[in-house]
Short mmCIF file of C-alpha atoms in Angstrom, two decimals:
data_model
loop_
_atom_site.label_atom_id
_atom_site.label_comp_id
_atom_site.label_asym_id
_atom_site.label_seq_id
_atom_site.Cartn_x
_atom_site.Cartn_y
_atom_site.Cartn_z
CA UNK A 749 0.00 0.00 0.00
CA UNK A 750 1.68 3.13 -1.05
CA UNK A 751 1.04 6.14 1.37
CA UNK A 752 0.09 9.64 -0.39
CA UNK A 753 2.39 12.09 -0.03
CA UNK A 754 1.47 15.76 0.00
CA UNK A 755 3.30 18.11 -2.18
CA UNK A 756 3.86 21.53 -0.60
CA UNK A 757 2.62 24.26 -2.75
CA UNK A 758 2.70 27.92 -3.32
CA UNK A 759 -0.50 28.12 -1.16
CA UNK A 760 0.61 26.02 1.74
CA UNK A 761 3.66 27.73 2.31
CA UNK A 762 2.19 31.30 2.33
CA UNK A 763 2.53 33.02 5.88
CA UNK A 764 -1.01 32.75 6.68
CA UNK A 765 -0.91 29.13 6.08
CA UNK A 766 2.25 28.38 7.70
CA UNK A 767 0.81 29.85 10.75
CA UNK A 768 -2.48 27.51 10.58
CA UNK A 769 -0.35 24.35 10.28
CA UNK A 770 2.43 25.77 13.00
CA UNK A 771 2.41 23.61 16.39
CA UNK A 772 0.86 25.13 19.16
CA UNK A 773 4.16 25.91 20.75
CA UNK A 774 5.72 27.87 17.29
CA UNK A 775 2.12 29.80 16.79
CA UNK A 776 2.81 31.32 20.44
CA UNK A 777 6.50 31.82 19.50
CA UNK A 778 5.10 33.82 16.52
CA UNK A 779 1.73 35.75 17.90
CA UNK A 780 4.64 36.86 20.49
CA UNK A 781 6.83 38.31 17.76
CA UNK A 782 4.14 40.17 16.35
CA UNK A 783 3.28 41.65 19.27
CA UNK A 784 6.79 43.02 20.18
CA UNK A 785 6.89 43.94 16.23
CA UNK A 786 3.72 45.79 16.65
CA UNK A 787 4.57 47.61 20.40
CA UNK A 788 8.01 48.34 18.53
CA UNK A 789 6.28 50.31 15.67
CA UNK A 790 4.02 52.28 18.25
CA UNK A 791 7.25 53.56 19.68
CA UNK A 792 9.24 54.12 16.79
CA UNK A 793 6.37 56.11 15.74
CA UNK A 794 5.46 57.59 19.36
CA UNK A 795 8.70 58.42 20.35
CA UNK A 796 9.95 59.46 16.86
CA UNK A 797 7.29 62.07 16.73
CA UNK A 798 8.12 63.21 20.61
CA UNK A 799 12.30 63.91 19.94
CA UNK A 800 11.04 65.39 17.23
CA UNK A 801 8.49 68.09 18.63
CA UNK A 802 11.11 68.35 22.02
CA UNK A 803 14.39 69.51 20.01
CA UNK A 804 12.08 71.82 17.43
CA UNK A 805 10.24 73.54 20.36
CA UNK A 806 13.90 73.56 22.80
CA UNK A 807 15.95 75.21 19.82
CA UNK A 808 12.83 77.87 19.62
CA UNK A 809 12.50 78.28 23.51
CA UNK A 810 16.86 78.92 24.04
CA UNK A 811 16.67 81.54 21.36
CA UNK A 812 13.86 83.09 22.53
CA UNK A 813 15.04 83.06 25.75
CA UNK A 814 18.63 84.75 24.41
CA UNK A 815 16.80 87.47 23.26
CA UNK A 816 14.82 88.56 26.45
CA UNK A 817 16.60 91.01 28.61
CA UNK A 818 15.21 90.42 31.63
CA UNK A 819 15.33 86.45 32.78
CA UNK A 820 12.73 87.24 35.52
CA UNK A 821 10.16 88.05 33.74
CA UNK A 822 11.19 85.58 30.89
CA UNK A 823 11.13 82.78 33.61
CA UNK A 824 7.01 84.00 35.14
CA UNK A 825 5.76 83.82 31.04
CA UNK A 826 7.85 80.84 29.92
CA UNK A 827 9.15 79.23 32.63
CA UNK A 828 6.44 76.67 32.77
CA UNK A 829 6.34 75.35 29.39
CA UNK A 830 6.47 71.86 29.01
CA UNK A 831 9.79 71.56 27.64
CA UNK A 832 12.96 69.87 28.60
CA UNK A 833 14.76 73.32 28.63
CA UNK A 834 12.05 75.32 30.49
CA UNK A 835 13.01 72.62 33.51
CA UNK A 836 16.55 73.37 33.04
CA UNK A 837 16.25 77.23 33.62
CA UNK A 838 13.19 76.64 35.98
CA UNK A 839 15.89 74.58 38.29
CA UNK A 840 18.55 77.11 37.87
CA UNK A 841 16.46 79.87 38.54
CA UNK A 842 14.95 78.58 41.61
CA UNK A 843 18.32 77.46 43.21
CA UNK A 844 19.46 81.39 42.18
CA UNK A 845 16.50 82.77 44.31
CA UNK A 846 17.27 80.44 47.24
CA UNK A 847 21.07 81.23 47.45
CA UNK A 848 20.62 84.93 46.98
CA UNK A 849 17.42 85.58 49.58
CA UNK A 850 20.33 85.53 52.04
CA UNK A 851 21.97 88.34 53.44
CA UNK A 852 25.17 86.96 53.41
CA UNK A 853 25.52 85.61 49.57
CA UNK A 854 28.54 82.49 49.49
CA UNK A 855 29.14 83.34 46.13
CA UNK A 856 31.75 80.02 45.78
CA UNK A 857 28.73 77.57 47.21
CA UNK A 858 25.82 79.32 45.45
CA UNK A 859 27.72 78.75 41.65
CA UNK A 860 28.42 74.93 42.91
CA UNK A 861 24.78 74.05 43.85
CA UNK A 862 23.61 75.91 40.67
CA UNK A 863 25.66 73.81 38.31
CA UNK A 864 24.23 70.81 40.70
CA UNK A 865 20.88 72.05 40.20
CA UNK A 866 21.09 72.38 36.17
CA UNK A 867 22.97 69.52 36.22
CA UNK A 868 20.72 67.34 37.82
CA UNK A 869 17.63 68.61 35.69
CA UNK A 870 19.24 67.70 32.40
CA UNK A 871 19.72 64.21 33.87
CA UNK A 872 16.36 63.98 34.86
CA UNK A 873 14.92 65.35 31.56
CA UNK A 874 17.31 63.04 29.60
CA UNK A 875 16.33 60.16 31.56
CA UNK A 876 12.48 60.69 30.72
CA UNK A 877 13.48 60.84 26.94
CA UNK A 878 15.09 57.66 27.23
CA UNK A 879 12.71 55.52 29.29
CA UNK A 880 11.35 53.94 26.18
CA UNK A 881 14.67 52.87 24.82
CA UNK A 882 15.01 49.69 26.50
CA UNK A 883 12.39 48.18 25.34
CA UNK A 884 13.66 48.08 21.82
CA UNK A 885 17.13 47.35 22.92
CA UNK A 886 15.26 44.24 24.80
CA UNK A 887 13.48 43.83 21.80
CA UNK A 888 16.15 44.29 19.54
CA UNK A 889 18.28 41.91 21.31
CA UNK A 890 16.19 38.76 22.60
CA UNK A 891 13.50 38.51 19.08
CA UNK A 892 15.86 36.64 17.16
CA UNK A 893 16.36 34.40 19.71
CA UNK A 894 13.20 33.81 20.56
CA UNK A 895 12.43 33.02 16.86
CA UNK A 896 15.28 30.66 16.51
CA UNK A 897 13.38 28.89 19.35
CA UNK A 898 10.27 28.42 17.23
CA UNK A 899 12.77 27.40 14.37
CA UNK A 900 14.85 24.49 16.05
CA UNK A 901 10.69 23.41 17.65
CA UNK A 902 9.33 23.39 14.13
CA UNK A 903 12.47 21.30 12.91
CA UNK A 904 12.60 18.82 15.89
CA UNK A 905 8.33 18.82 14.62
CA UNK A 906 9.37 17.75 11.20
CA UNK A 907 11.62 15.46 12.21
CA UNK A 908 8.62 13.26 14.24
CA UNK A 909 7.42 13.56 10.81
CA UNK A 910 10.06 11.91 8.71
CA UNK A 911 10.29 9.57 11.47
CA UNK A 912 6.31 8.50 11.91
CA UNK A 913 5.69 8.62 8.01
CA UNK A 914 9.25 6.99 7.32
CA UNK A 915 9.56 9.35 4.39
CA UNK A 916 12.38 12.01 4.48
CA UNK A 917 11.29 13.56 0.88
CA UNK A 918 11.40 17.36 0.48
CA UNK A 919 7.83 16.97 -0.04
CA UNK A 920 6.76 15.84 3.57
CA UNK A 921 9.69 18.02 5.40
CA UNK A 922 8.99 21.42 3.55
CA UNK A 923 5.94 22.73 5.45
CA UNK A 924 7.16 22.40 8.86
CA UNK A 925 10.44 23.58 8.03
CA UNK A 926 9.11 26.65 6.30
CA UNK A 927 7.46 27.17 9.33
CA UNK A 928 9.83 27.03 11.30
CA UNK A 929 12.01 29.22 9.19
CA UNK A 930 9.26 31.29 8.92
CA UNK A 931 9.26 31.99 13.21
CA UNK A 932 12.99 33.24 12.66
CA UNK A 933 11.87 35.47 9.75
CA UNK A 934 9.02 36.90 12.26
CA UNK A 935 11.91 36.89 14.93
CA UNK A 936 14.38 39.36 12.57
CA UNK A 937 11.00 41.61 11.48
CA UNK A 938 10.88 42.40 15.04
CA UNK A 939 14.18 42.67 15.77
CA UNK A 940 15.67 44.94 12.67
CA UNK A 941 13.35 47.99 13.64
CA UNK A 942 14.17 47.95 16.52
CA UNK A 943 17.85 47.90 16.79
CA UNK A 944 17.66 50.70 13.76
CA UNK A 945 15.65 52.51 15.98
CA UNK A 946 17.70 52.50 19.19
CA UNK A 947 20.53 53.80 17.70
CA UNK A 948 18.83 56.80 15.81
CA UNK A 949 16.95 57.59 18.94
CA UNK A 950 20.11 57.29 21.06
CA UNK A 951 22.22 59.69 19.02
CA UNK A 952 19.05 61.90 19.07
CA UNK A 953 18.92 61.64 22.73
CA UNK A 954 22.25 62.58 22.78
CA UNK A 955 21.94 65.45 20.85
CA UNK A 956 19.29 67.02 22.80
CA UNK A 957 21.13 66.45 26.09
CA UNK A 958 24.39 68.17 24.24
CA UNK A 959 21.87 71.23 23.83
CA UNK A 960 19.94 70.87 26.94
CA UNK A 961 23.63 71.54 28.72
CA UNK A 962 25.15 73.86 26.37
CA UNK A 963 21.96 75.73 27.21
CA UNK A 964 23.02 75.14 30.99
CA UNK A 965 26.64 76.29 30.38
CA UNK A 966 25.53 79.52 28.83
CA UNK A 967 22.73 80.63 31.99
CA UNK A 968 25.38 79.07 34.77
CA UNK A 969 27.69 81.91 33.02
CA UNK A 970 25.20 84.50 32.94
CA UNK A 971 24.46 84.07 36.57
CA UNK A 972 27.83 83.66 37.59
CA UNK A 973 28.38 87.40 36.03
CA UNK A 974 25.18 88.59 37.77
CA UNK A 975 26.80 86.92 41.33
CA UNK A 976 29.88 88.85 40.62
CA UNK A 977 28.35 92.58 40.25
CA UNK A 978 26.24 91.86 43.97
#
């Protein structure tokens, strides 16, 4: 008695299919990857869109704050904008009213714990920025492994096969390889956006904390000339 074999075609080895016929084990494997493929895309495009918006609106808030004369009443009209450098000048300005209410000014200890002040706002601003970024570096760095799982399950799958049909033709071994192939495909769609977008949102991460304390730099100097003349 001669046992049918079924040839793999074009339709049984399209993605939808090769899902249908995956084990239970690689079909969890894979709604997983999509998953982290589709919370990866929400914060490429989230996140994108926020780095953008912060450096536009902090490159139009330091010039505009250049170009007032008087940082006082700059600070009561602006000073509360939601904006990383707002925070930054908010800090510095605060720690400048504090040290100078006294009547004896330490001008030595008031520029230390304004660069501390400053200093420690940037950090804190920088680390909101990047609170998302680990979870495309996680991403990034555990999908393909995670779809190589579903691959070497789907292959140890089609082995039973050969072994329970005692046939080792292409024909019977094709579909569950595919699919398992298929999981480490998944795997690297997850994992390629991600890594891509670690790095561009680390260097522009960086970029805005390079401006957030340049920004610092220049109003530490201007107060440490308005110290000097009290």
């Amino acid at each position: 008695m001669t046992v049918p074999i079924a040839i793999a075609d074009a339709t049984t080895l399209s993605p939808l299919a090769l899902f249908l016929q995956a084990d239970i084990v690689v079909k969890i494997v894979m709604i997983g990857l999509l998953l982290a493929s589709i919370w990866t895309w929400a914060i490429i495009i989230g996140l994108g869109a926020k780095l953008r918006s912060t450096l536009k609106n902090c490159t139009a808030f330091e010039q505009e704050f250049w170009r007032s004369e008087d940082i006082d009443r700059f600070h009561e009209t602006r000073g509360r904008a939601d904006l990383p450098s707002a925070r930054v000048m908010a800090a510095g300005v605060a720690e400048w009213r504090r040290s100078t209410a006294q009547k004896q000014i330490d001008r030595d200890g008031t520029r230390d714990r304004l660069s501390t002040a400053m200093a420690s706002a940037t950090g804190a601003e920088v680390d909101k920025l990047s609170e998302r970024l680990n979870v495309l570096a996680t991403i990034g760095s555990v999908a393909p492994f995670v779809g190589l799982f579903g691959t070497v399950w789907g292959i140890m799958r089609s082995f039973t096969a050969i072994a329970a049909q005692q046939n080792s033709s292409l024909a019977v071994v094709a579909p569950g390889i595919a699919e398992a192939l298929f999981a480490t495909a998944i795997g690297l769609f997850a994992a390629i956006p991600a890594v891509i977008a670690y790095n561009r949102f680390s260097h522009a991460i960086n970029r805005i904390e390079a401006r957030l304390n340049r920004f610092a730099d220049g109003f530490y100097a201007t107060l440490s000339r308005e110290l000097e003349s009290q």
